[in-house]
Amino acid sequence: MFEIKAKDNMGRVGVLKTKHGDVKTPALMPVIHPRKQAVDVAKYGADIVITNAYLIYKDEDLKAKAVEEGIHKLINFDGPIMTDSGSFQLSVYGDVEITNKEVLEFQELIGTDIGTSLDIPTAPFVDREKAESDMEITLERAREAVEFKKENNIEMLLNSVVQGSTYLDLRRECARQLTKLDADLYPIGAVVPLMESYHYRDLVDVVMNSMKELGDDTPRHLMGAGHPMIFALCVAMGCDLFDSAAYILYAEDDRLLSTRGTYKLENLQEMPCSCEVCTKYTPDELRAMPKEQRRDLIAQHNLHVSFAELRLIRQAIYDGSLMELVEERCRAHPALLEARRQLGLYSRDLEKYDPRSKKSAFFYTGPESLLRPEVIRHLEKLREMPKKRDLIILPPTRKPYSKFTTGKLGEFYIYGEQHEIDLDDADFMVLDIPFGLIPLEIDEVYPLSQNDSPKTRDVDSIEFIEDFINEFVEYYDQVLIHSRVIKDLDIGLYDKYESTEDIRYAKDDVKKVKAIADYQFGVGAGEALFTGNINIEKSKKTGKIRHIYDGKVLIVNMRASDSYLILSKEGAKRLHNKMPYPQNRVVVNKDSEPFALDGKSVFCKFVVECDENIRAKDEVLIVNEEDKLLAYGKAMLGACEISQFNTGQAIKTRKGMKK
């Protein structure tokens, strides 16, 4: 029903399959009023819409027509339709004249593609007793809806809405209980008041705590979110669907949406974008029009801006630049920037879903970039990597650093008890924004060389580097810090280092590939892979390492774009023999064994276990439940998703081990 096609952070481009067609996500569902449809939303990019089943149920004429002709003819839309159950009216008026079962029966009767149970939307910041009481009713009705669907063999897909107000533990508990019910989609409800009052920081907490417990194999719908300025942020948190009547409500009030906020027509001297409306009319011409004509044209602009933003977000996911777009968008308003900073508190949650390698380079856009998953991941890897006795910290040069760090390195200052340095027992690292320190052996691995930041450092990045270096030097007996690093950073008082020998960095390709293997596959992988008569073949054009052999037997290839190692059959065997179970492994069931041995791709439903550290695009070993090596390949999803999905490809197999 739902498949992921591309990923970046928790954002995903996916396909939601319904009986009236497929929907590419992230997607916006414009709200269609059953009596007041003014704009053909399909013409401007809507693949799916949402309307209110309760309003149709309460209107005898609409109800009769919907029952006779179906919901699609009623609102003149051929694609998938989601219907709300009357929860909004319940939140506004305190009561509705329909039961949970009645609204479910009605939604199925009129041919809804995705129906919704009658949840209780609980406003933010209410007292806890009310939030708990409302949540229990929501859960009870969700259980009733799932049972009703199963008992009556209903085809309609079913929403189960996460509630809990702004109590984060209640959001997690509600999501946890709903996930057990096997619903088809999970909306996150009652967040409109947070958005209307610019409480975006609280929105981040509500969404991320809901996501902690929701299944990755189902679409997540942020109810009532329809302003394009928040789409990127919400997609990065894992939201797949949005709905809103904002496009028409704002148009009724002569307001034009944009990714930077909202423009009032009365204040405009120039039109704000290059859509058909903005290029054809001037603000004066719009102001002179009859109200309905003006409303429809502004609504068209609002739809154009909204769908254009979602296309841009999907492309950013394909490129691996979603967080750069998020940081750009969040600078449109201080409350959004605060929300982005709040999202930084959830970096480890985002990291579980973030691919290690991407098409786009890592661009530092400000202090918020220090909290991206790539940075958190590198610092943790750096702490885990094997360490020598001493550390030498060098200033940055051109990238890749190892290529341009040659000759005598200059004057140093010392941290720790001074002793004569043994260069063979020292780690050489370069100071870097935003990655802290980069070992020269691994500096070409994505994104350590594929990143850029301003030469003028901001205060936050300087403090970040200072704090990290002051922590990291404790791993070593002696630390030599280049004078240029001392000059640039206030990292304490150090004595000048005097040596009887020149300090130089000596390149060693074997040490380099072993370090990359340890960084990529885990400590010990370098020794596991590269034993014997190691022969390294380089590109004649670029000088980069391309193939690594033991004699004439290929062990790995090195991918030019990101310097990650691609296993050969021999490399897979060596890694499997030396690295402990379940490291780097995806375990498949007996039914899948012969297909994996033949080199066929592995699908999620056949996976019984996998290393929790696997991320999308990782090189992995495919084994059976007795840890017999069956094949090797590239992960298409992360461990979290592989373990939850029952559809879609988990591993793109490179080769099976069948002789």
XYZ file of C-alpha atoms in Angstrom:
659
model
C 0.000 0.000 0.000
C 2.913 2.361 0.756
C 6.468 2.208 -0.607
C 9.466 4.470 -0.085
C 11.270 5.535 -3.262
C 13.827 8.006 -1.855
C 14.954 9.191 1.587
C 16.712 12.053 3.339
C 16.627 12.471 7.113
C 13.111 11.306 8.071
C 11.719 12.778 4.856
C 10.737 10.302 2.203
C 9.394 10.311 -1.323
C 6.847 7.519 -1.364
C 3.909 6.071 -3.223
C 0.552 5.592 -1.501
C -1.600 3.143 -3.458
C -5.387 3.481 -3.402
C -8.224 2.058 -5.482
C -8.537 5.389 -7.322
C -4.865 5.758 -8.146
C -1.396 6.204 -6.729
C -0.327 9.295 -4.799
C 3.280 10.493 -4.761
C 4.209 11.751 -1.307
C 4.849 14.195 0.263
C 1.469 15.413 -0.969
C -1.009 18.145 -0.181
C -4.712 17.305 -0.010
C -6.693 20.482 -0.701
C -9.903 20.617 1.308
C -12.974 20.508 -0.930
C -16.228 21.826 0.519
C -19.007 19.619 -0.883
C -21.139 22.654 -1.770
C -18.586 25.415 -2.382
C -15.917 24.088 -4.717
C -14.623 27.112 -6.615
C -11.311 25.941 -8.129
C -10.435 22.819 -10.085
C -7.618 21.700 -7.768
C -6.634 18.780 -10.022
C -5.683 21.274 -12.718
C -3.072 22.782 -10.389
C -1.478 19.557 -9.204
C -3.718 17.821 -6.658
C -3.448 14.012 -6.838
C -5.631 13.559 -3.752
C -8.170 15.714 -1.902
C -10.013 15.684 1.399
C -13.637 16.544 2.142
C -15.929 16.307 5.141
C -18.171 13.246 5.336
C -20.105 14.669 8.275
C -21.164 17.796 6.361
C -22.429 15.575 3.540
C -24.224 13.300 6.019
C -26.013 16.272 7.642
C -27.226 17.744 4.324
C -30.102 15.602 3.020
C -29.626 16.633 -0.632
C -25.869 16.034 -0.574
C -26.329 12.790 1.334
C -28.821 11.390 -1.181
C -26.612 12.328 -4.121
C -23.468 10.918 -2.488
C -25.190 7.611 -1.716
C -26.597 7.357 -5.242
C -23.619 8.574 -7.284
C -20.652 8.268 -4.915
C -18.330 10.824 -3.372
C -16.189 11.188 -6.517
C -19.070 12.422 -8.667
C -20.413 14.564 -5.852
C -17.260 16.707 -5.637
C -16.200 16.099 -9.265
C -12.809 14.550 -8.517
C -11.617 11.295 -10.100
C -8.575 10.660 -7.909
C -8.272 9.369 -4.334
C -10.463 11.084 -1.757
C -9.959 11.177 2.000
C -12.902 12.112 4.214
C -12.925 13.560 7.715
C -15.420 12.223 10.209
C -16.739 15.378 11.856
C -13.969 15.697 14.414
C -13.411 19.339 13.469
C -17.090 20.132 14.095
C -16.805 18.196 17.359
C -13.889 20.365 18.472
C -15.723 23.589 17.540
C -19.293 22.809 18.664
C -18.663 20.160 21.324
C -20.971 17.555 19.789
C -21.981 15.914 16.508
C -25.122 14.035 15.565
C -23.456 10.827 14.449
C -21.747 7.855 16.092
C -18.352 6.422 15.267
C -19.840 3.364 13.555
C -22.374 5.430 11.643
C -19.731 7.716 10.171
C -17.559 4.733 9.209
C -20.513 3.021 7.508
C -21.362 6.221 5.676
C -17.807 6.794 4.441
C -17.679 3.255 3.066
C -21.161 3.612 1.527
C -20.248 6.716 -0.492
C -17.006 5.204 -1.804
C -14.366 7.051 0.218
C -10.817 5.883 -0.462
C -9.495 6.807 2.987
C -11.905 7.164 5.903
C -11.427 8.442 9.438
C -12.768 7.344 12.798
C -14.447 9.911 15.049
C -11.492 10.963 17.190
C -11.557 13.660 19.873
C -9.299 16.597 18.917
C -7.825 17.957 22.143
C -6.596 21.541 22.057
C -3.037 22.389 23.134
C -2.263 23.226 26.760
C -5.509 21.837 28.264
C -5.357 20.197 31.690
C -3.919 16.694 31.734
C -7.093 15.005 32.960
C -9.022 16.185 29.891
C -6.177 15.224 27.532
C -6.049 11.697 28.990
C -9.822 11.299 28.891
C -10.065 12.465 25.272
C -7.165 10.220 24.262
C -8.848 7.149 25.742
C -12.029 7.868 23.764
C -9.953 8.363 20.599
C -8.211 5.010 21.171
C -11.466 3.232 21.922
C -13.024 4.534 18.720
C -9.905 3.656 16.697
C -10.107 0.061 17.974
C -13.807 -0.020 17.145
C -13.079 1.267 13.622
C -10.386 -1.345 12.911
C -12.623 -4.156 14.188
C -15.562 -2.826 12.172
C -13.453 -2.751 9.015
C -12.231 -6.322 9.502
C -15.633 -7.724 10.441
C -17.323 -6.168 7.408
C -14.474 -6.795 4.948
C -14.314 -3.086 4.095
C -11.844 -2.027 1.366
C -11.676 1.603 2.477
C -8.302 2.555 3.946
C -8.515 3.756 7.529
C -7.011 6.702 9.399
C -6.218 6.348 13.107
C -5.513 9.782 14.569
C -2.817 10.495 17.167
C -4.056 12.772 19.956
C -2.729 13.749 23.384
C -2.634 17.558 23.296
C 0.819 18.962 24.170
C 1.586 16.199 26.666
C 4.434 14.442 24.904
C 4.152 11.220 26.873
C 0.460 11.031 25.901
C 1.344 11.569 22.237
C 3.845 8.716 22.455
C 1.383 6.463 24.274
C -1.426 7.194 21.834
C 0.858 6.501 18.861
C 2.131 3.305 20.507
C -1.381 1.972 21.059
C -2.560 2.934 17.568
C 0.411 1.198 15.930
C -0.784 -2.087 17.452
C -4.115 -1.755 15.619
C -2.731 -2.161 12.103
C -4.404 0.945 10.637
C -3.539 2.147 7.132
C -2.557 5.771 7.845
C -1.681 7.765 10.954
C -2.741 11.411 11.075
C -1.362 13.632 13.841
C -4.306 15.688 15.022
C -5.141 18.905 16.886
C -2.033 20.828 15.798
C -3.763 23.688 13.953
C -3.903 25.909 17.087
C -0.137 25.511 17.474
C 0.451 26.634 13.897
C -2.041 29.497 14.075
C -0.308 30.855 17.209
C 3.212 30.295 15.765
C 4.046 27.695 18.432
C 6.248 25.855 15.928
C 8.659 24.733 18.631
C 5.813 22.902 20.361
C 4.753 21.521 16.985
C 8.201 19.934 16.608
C 7.884 18.270 20.020
C 4.384 16.971 19.272
C 5.304 15.597 15.846
C 8.638 14.050 16.827
C 7.216 12.372 19.921
C 4.357 10.966 17.860
C 6.838 9.724 15.237
C 8.879 7.887 17.877
C 6.104 5.306 18.193
C 4.449 5.318 14.756
C 5.214 2.628 12.225
C 7.535 3.523 9.372
C 5.556 1.391 6.928
C 2.502 3.669 6.872
C 2.015 7.271 5.698
C 1.849 9.970 8.384
C -0.571 12.861 7.871
C -0.209 16.226 9.628
C -3.804 17.364 9.898
C -4.624 20.952 9.020
C -1.111 21.858 7.859
C -1.450 23.769 4.612
C 0.960 26.702 4.643
C 3.941 26.150 2.321
C 6.386 27.840 4.702
C 6.240 24.826 7.074
C 6.168 21.962 4.553
C 9.945 21.381 4.433
C 10.302 21.295 8.224
C 7.405 18.885 8.612
C 8.607 16.593 5.815
C 12.029 16.403 7.490
C 10.193 15.108 10.577
C 8.568 12.312 8.570
C 5.205 13.809 7.550
C 3.934 12.452 4.217
C 0.527 14.099 3.799
C -0.832 17.572 4.481
C -4.357 18.933 4.226
C -5.735 22.387 4.428
C -8.369 24.787 3.210
C -5.783 27.588 3.543
C -5.547 28.040 -0.221
C -9.198 29.147 -0.423
C -9.656 30.626 3.075
C -6.663 32.918 2.597
C -7.958 33.822 -0.863
C -11.329 34.793 0.646
C -9.382 37.239 2.801
C -7.253 38.567 -0.116
C -4.069 36.912 1.197
C -1.432 35.265 -0.972
C 0.667 32.374 0.343
C 4.423 32.109 -0.097
C 7.290 30.115 1.398
C 8.319 33.311 3.214
C 4.936 33.969 4.792
C 1.706 35.617 3.679
C 1.136 38.745 1.605
C -1.951 40.941 1.937
C -3.180 42.093 -1.449
C -3.847 45.574 -0.098
C -0.110 45.989 0.626
C 1.261 44.573 -2.633
C 2.925 46.783 -5.210
C 4.365 43.807 -7.105
C 3.095 40.258 -7.506
C 5.166 37.818 -5.419
C 5.970 34.929 -7.794
C 6.068 33.786 -11.413
C 2.894 31.692 -11.526
C 0.266 32.269 -14.223
C -1.727 34.614 -12.000
C 1.257 36.675 -10.876
C 2.607 37.109 -14.393
C -0.773 37.963 -15.932
C -2.188 40.415 -13.413
C -0.966 43.345 -11.354
C -2.040 43.982 -7.750
C -4.149 46.920 -8.943
C -5.936 44.732 -11.493
C -6.732 42.108 -8.839
C -8.003 44.725 -6.411
C -10.332 46.099 -9.096
C -11.961 42.716 -9.804
C -15.255 41.410 -8.395
C -14.732 39.517 -5.129
C -15.387 35.996 -6.460
C -13.160 36.375 -9.501
C -10.336 37.772 -7.366
C -10.775 34.992 -4.804
C -10.506 32.270 -7.453
C -7.355 33.766 -8.958
C -5.648 34.139 -5.573
C -6.657 30.555 -4.740
C -4.958 29.442 -7.954
C -1.796 31.290 -6.911
C -1.955 29.685 -3.467
C -2.258 26.204 -4.976
C 0.583 26.890 -7.397
C 2.918 27.977 -4.588
C 1.965 25.013 -2.413
C 2.445 22.346 -5.067
C 5.648 23.982 -6.339
C 7.083 23.809 -2.826
C 6.252 20.112 -2.524
C 7.937 19.414 -5.868
C 11.019 21.270 -4.629
C 10.984 19.263 -1.387
C 10.754 15.961 -3.233
C 13.691 16.933 -5.437
C 15.669 17.930 -2.331
C 15.033 14.447 -0.922
C 16.310 12.864 -4.141
C 19.392 15.117 -3.999
C 20.023 14.675 -0.271
C 19.729 18.407 0.460
C 16.488 18.476 2.439
C 17.970 19.944 5.626
C 19.544 22.803 3.698
C 16.088 23.634 2.357
C 14.641 23.343 5.871
C 17.246 25.750 7.251
C 16.606 28.177 4.412
C 12.830 28.082 4.932
C 13.069 28.366 8.711
C 14.849 31.696 8.396
C 11.614 33.179 7.093
C 10.303 33.644 10.652
C 11.926 33.653 14.122
C 9.403 31.103 15.409
C 10.345 28.733 12.579
C 14.047 29.206 13.297
C 13.351 28.315 16.922
C 11.551 25.200 15.670
C 14.578 24.176 13.582
C 16.783 24.550 16.646
C 14.333 22.471 18.649
C 14.522 19.784 15.973
C 18.251 19.636 16.678
C 17.400 17.990 20.006
C 16.101 15.040 17.974
C 19.200 14.637 15.789
C 19.773 11.069 16.930
C 16.220 10.154 15.954
C 16.794 11.675 12.511
C 20.152 9.912 12.140
C 18.518 6.469 12.230
C 16.812 7.288 8.940
C 19.484 9.374 7.222
C 21.495 7.750 4.376
C 25.270 7.876 4.839
C 25.959 8.993 1.286
C 24.022 11.510 -0.823
C 24.178 13.120 -4.243
C 24.474 16.634 -2.855
C 27.420 18.062 -0.952
C 26.922 19.164 2.663
C 26.558 22.962 2.811
C 26.877 24.719 6.157
C 24.134 27.366 6.347
C 24.487 28.407 9.987
C 24.787 27.083 13.551
C 21.775 24.805 13.001
C 23.871 22.774 10.536
C 26.006 21.607 13.474
C 22.997 19.586 14.640
C 22.458 17.683 11.412
C 22.626 13.859 11.531
C 25.799 13.768 9.405
C 27.703 15.756 12.048
C 26.362 13.759 14.996
C 27.188 10.506 13.180
C 30.769 11.543 12.375
C 31.548 12.648 15.929
C 30.262 9.347 17.305
C 32.274 7.407 14.713
C 35.364 9.437 15.622
C 35.023 8.499 19.276
C 34.755 4.805 18.322
C 37.693 4.694 15.885
C 40.950 3.057 17.083
C 43.406 5.660 18.374
C 47.176 5.899 18.458
C 49.247 7.313 21.317
C 49.461 10.911 20.084
C 47.283 13.319 18.107
C 48.408 16.021 15.685
C 45.794 18.678 14.835
C 46.368 20.598 11.620
C 44.617 23.651 10.128
C 42.369 23.148 7.097
C 43.790 23.448 3.602
C 42.143 22.726 0.267
C 39.988 19.606 0.059
C 40.749 16.767 0.048
C 43.003 17.668 2.950
C 45.251 14.623 2.608
C 46.175 15.614 -0.934
C 47.297 19.114 0.048
C 48.924 18.353 3.410
C 52.565 17.736 2.509
C 56.067 18.682 3.601
C 57.093 20.158 6.943
C 53.932 21.119 8.779
C 55.084 24.091 10.906
C 55.039 25.210 14.507
C 53.046 23.337 17.163
C 51.831 23.731 20.708
C 51.422 20.838 23.105
C 48.679 19.498 25.337
C 49.640 16.793 27.837
C 53.013 15.582 29.049
C 55.640 16.305 26.415
C 57.659 13.457 24.949
C 59.460 12.913 21.672
C 56.850 12.068 19.108
C 56.763 8.863 17.081
C 55.001 9.784 13.834
C 54.047 6.140 13.253
C 52.152 6.231 16.544
C 50.258 9.467 15.900
C 46.875 10.300 14.387
C 46.879 13.240 11.959
C 43.591 15.167 11.903
C 42.456 18.433 10.356
C 40.289 20.977 12.119
C 37.015 21.335 10.202
C 33.721 23.198 10.314
C 31.262 21.552 10.839
C 32.780 18.077 11.415
C 35.153 18.966 14.239
C 38.186 16.890 13.379
C 38.771 14.824 10.241
C 41.431 12.063 10.201
C 43.507 12.449 7.042
C 43.116 8.742 6.187
C 39.339 9.073 5.793
C 39.036 12.669 4.621
C 37.703 11.711 1.164
C 34.741 9.755 2.578
C 31.341 11.455 2.208
C 30.602 14.060 3.497
C 34.000 14.889 5.008
C 35.454 16.134 1.746
C 32.135 16.931 0.068
C 31.243 19.849 2.345
C 31.654 23.590 2.340
C 31.332 26.329 4.929
C 32.101 30.057 5.063
C 35.695 31.005 5.825
C 34.381 33.559 8.330
C 33.331 31.451 11.289
C 30.371 32.285 13.478
C 30.571 32.227 17.270
C 28.520 29.038 17.603
C 30.763 27.016 15.288
C 33.903 28.215 17.093
C 32.449 27.239 20.480
C 31.347 23.903 19.040
C 34.882 23.109 17.813
C 36.485 24.305 21.038
C 34.201 22.118 23.155
C 34.789 19.074 20.974
C 38.590 19.440 20.874
C 38.762 19.973 24.635
C 36.816 16.712 25.060
C 38.592 14.732 22.348
C 42.195 15.459 23.416
C 41.574 13.415 26.571
C 41.825 10.235 24.471
C 45.548 10.874 23.827
C 48.801 11.012 25.806
C 50.137 13.973 23.857
C 48.377 16.364 21.497
C 50.228 18.682 19.148
C 48.144 21.594 17.917
C 49.291 23.650 14.952
C 49.943 27.309 15.715
C 47.304 28.411 13.203
C 44.684 26.385 15.075
C 45.714 27.985 18.373
C 45.485 31.410 16.742
C 42.005 30.807 15.340
C 40.486 29.183 18.426
C 40.534 30.001 22.110
C 41.117 26.438 23.252
C 43.263 27.006 26.313
C 46.909 27.767 27.039
C 49.430 25.312 25.648
C 53.208 25.164 25.790
C 55.237 25.556 22.640
C 56.436 22.197 21.307
C 60.083 21.718 20.437
C 61.080 18.709 18.400
C 64.414 17.431 17.107
C 62.747 16.195 13.907
C 60.469 17.632 11.278
C 56.793 16.761 11.679
C 55.472 15.566 8.338
C 52.430 13.621 7.239
C 53.368 10.507 5.280
C 50.668 9.117 3.010
C 50.062 5.382 3.219
C 47.380 3.917 0.940
C 47.061 0.651 2.870
C 46.518 2.520 6.148
C 44.027 4.707 4.300
C 41.820 1.883 3.033
C 41.955 0.114 6.407
C 40.826 3.306 8.151
C 37.991 3.776 5.638
C 36.870 0.174 6.221
C 36.852 0.709 10.006
C 34.867 3.934 9.559
C 32.390 2.342 7.141
C 31.893 -1.188 8.501
C 33.075 -0.926 12.104
C 36.350 -1.258 13.991
C 38.228 -4.361 12.850
C 36.907 -4.318 9.289
C 40.168 -2.919 7.912
C 42.237 -5.829 9.210
C 39.517 -8.274 8.172
C 39.460 -7.093 4.573
C 43.022 -6.120 3.787
C 45.384 -8.993 4.549
C 47.763 -10.725 2.169
C 49.517 -9.218 -0.840
C 47.573 -5.936 -1.036
C 47.669 -4.327 -4.466
C 46.012 -0.942 -4.942
C 45.007 0.247 -8.412
C 44.383 3.951 -9.001
C 42.656 5.943 -11.704
C 45.190 7.214 -14.227
C 43.054 10.306 -14.739
C 42.336 11.392 -11.139
C 44.862 9.471 -9.059
C 42.063 8.205 -6.822
C 42.003 4.635 -5.538
C 39.661 2.525 -7.658
C 40.292 -1.184 -6.945
C 41.986 -3.088 -4.120
C 43.252 -6.643 -4.623
C 44.949 -9.424 -2.726
C 47.363 -10.365 -5.478
C 44.981 -10.616 -8.422
C 41.845 -11.325 -6.356
C 39.550 -8.299 -6.107
C 38.553 -7.434 -2.523
C 36.711 -4.123 -2.915
C 36.155 -1.256 -5.310
C 36.212 2.330 -4.100
C 33.357 4.501 -5.361
C 34.762 7.702 -6.856
C 31.880 9.954 -5.790
C 32.078 9.320 -2.034
C 35.099 7.005 -1.431
C 32.952 4.303 0.166
C 34.063 0.708 -0.356
C 31.975 -1.588 -2.558
C 32.352 -5.246 -1.661
C 33.332 -7.966 -4.090
C 32.584 -11.638 -3.474
C 35.949 -12.057 -1.765
C 35.440 -8.897 0.281
C 32.028 -10.092 1.454
C 33.536 -13.437 2.547
C 36.346 -11.750 4.480
C 34.016 -9.301 6.207
C 31.607 -12.090 7.107
C 34.374 -14.325 8.501
C 35.834 -11.696 10.834
C 33.041 -9.320 11.852
C 30.781 -10.587 14.660
C 27.096 -11.382 14.139
C 24.854 -9.409 13.514
C 27.200 -6.627 12.390
C 26.648 -5.501 8.772
C 24.111 -8.312 8.303
C 20.581 -8.647 6.985
C 19.055 -12.009 7.954
C 16.489 -13.559 5.597
C 14.074 -16.432 6.163
C 14.279 -19.884 4.578
C 11.861 -19.005 1.764
C 14.230 -16.285 0.563
C 17.485 -18.264 0.782
C 17.554 -19.740 -2.744
C 16.679 -16.382 -4.313
C 19.435 -14.596 -2.391
C 21.961 -17.288 -3.397
C 20.973 -16.683 -7.028
C 21.613 -12.953 -6.640
C 17.968 -11.853 -6.574
C 17.047 -8.749 -4.589
C 15.752 -9.124 -1.034
C 12.315 -7.781 -0.131
C 11.362 -6.499 3.315
C 8.815 -9.225 4.036
C 11.536 -11.895 3.919
C 13.848 -10.168 6.432
C 13.729 -11.604 9.949
C 16.508 -9.530 11.533
C 19.131 -6.938 10.640
C 21.933 -4.941 12.207
C 20.307 -1.877 13.806
C 23.177 0.293 12.546
C 22.367 -0.300 8.867
C 21.381 2.854 7.003
C 20.081 3.330 3.468
C 22.817 2.851 0.812
C 25.061 0.827 3.163
C 26.953 -2.196 1.850
C 25.514 -5.227 3.668
C 25.906 -8.980 3.996
C 22.855 -11.170 3.376
C 22.800 -14.264 5.596
C 20.372 -16.954 6.710
C 19.283 -17.621 10.278
C 22.376 -19.802 10.846
C 24.589 -16.904 9.678
C 25.543 -18.610 6.423
C 26.603 -16.002 3.851
C 24.107 -16.025 0.966
C 24.840 -12.798 -0.890
C 25.875 -9.172 -0.523
C 24.397 -5.902 -1.736
C 23.248 -2.340 -1.048
C 20.553 -1.476 1.502
C 17.680 0.518 0.020
C 16.244 1.386 3.443
C 17.537 1.772 6.989
C 17.235 -0.911 9.658
C 14.153 0.743 11.216
C 12.232 0.583 7.960
C 13.469 -2.832 6.832
C 12.189 -4.365 10.055
C 8.715 -2.832 9.685
C 7.845 -2.909 5.991
C 6.102 -5.918 4.486
C 6.340 -4.544 0.948
C 9.105 -3.123 -1.160
C 12.775 -3.802 -1.744
C 15.096 -3.965 1.262
C 18.405 -4.892 -0.406
C 19.554 -4.499 -3.975
C 21.687 -7.634 -4.240
C 24.991 -7.284 -6.045
C 25.804 -10.988 -6.264
C 24.764 -14.271 -4.695
C 27.248 -16.770 -3.278
C 25.928 -19.704 -5.305
C 28.855 -21.410 -7.035
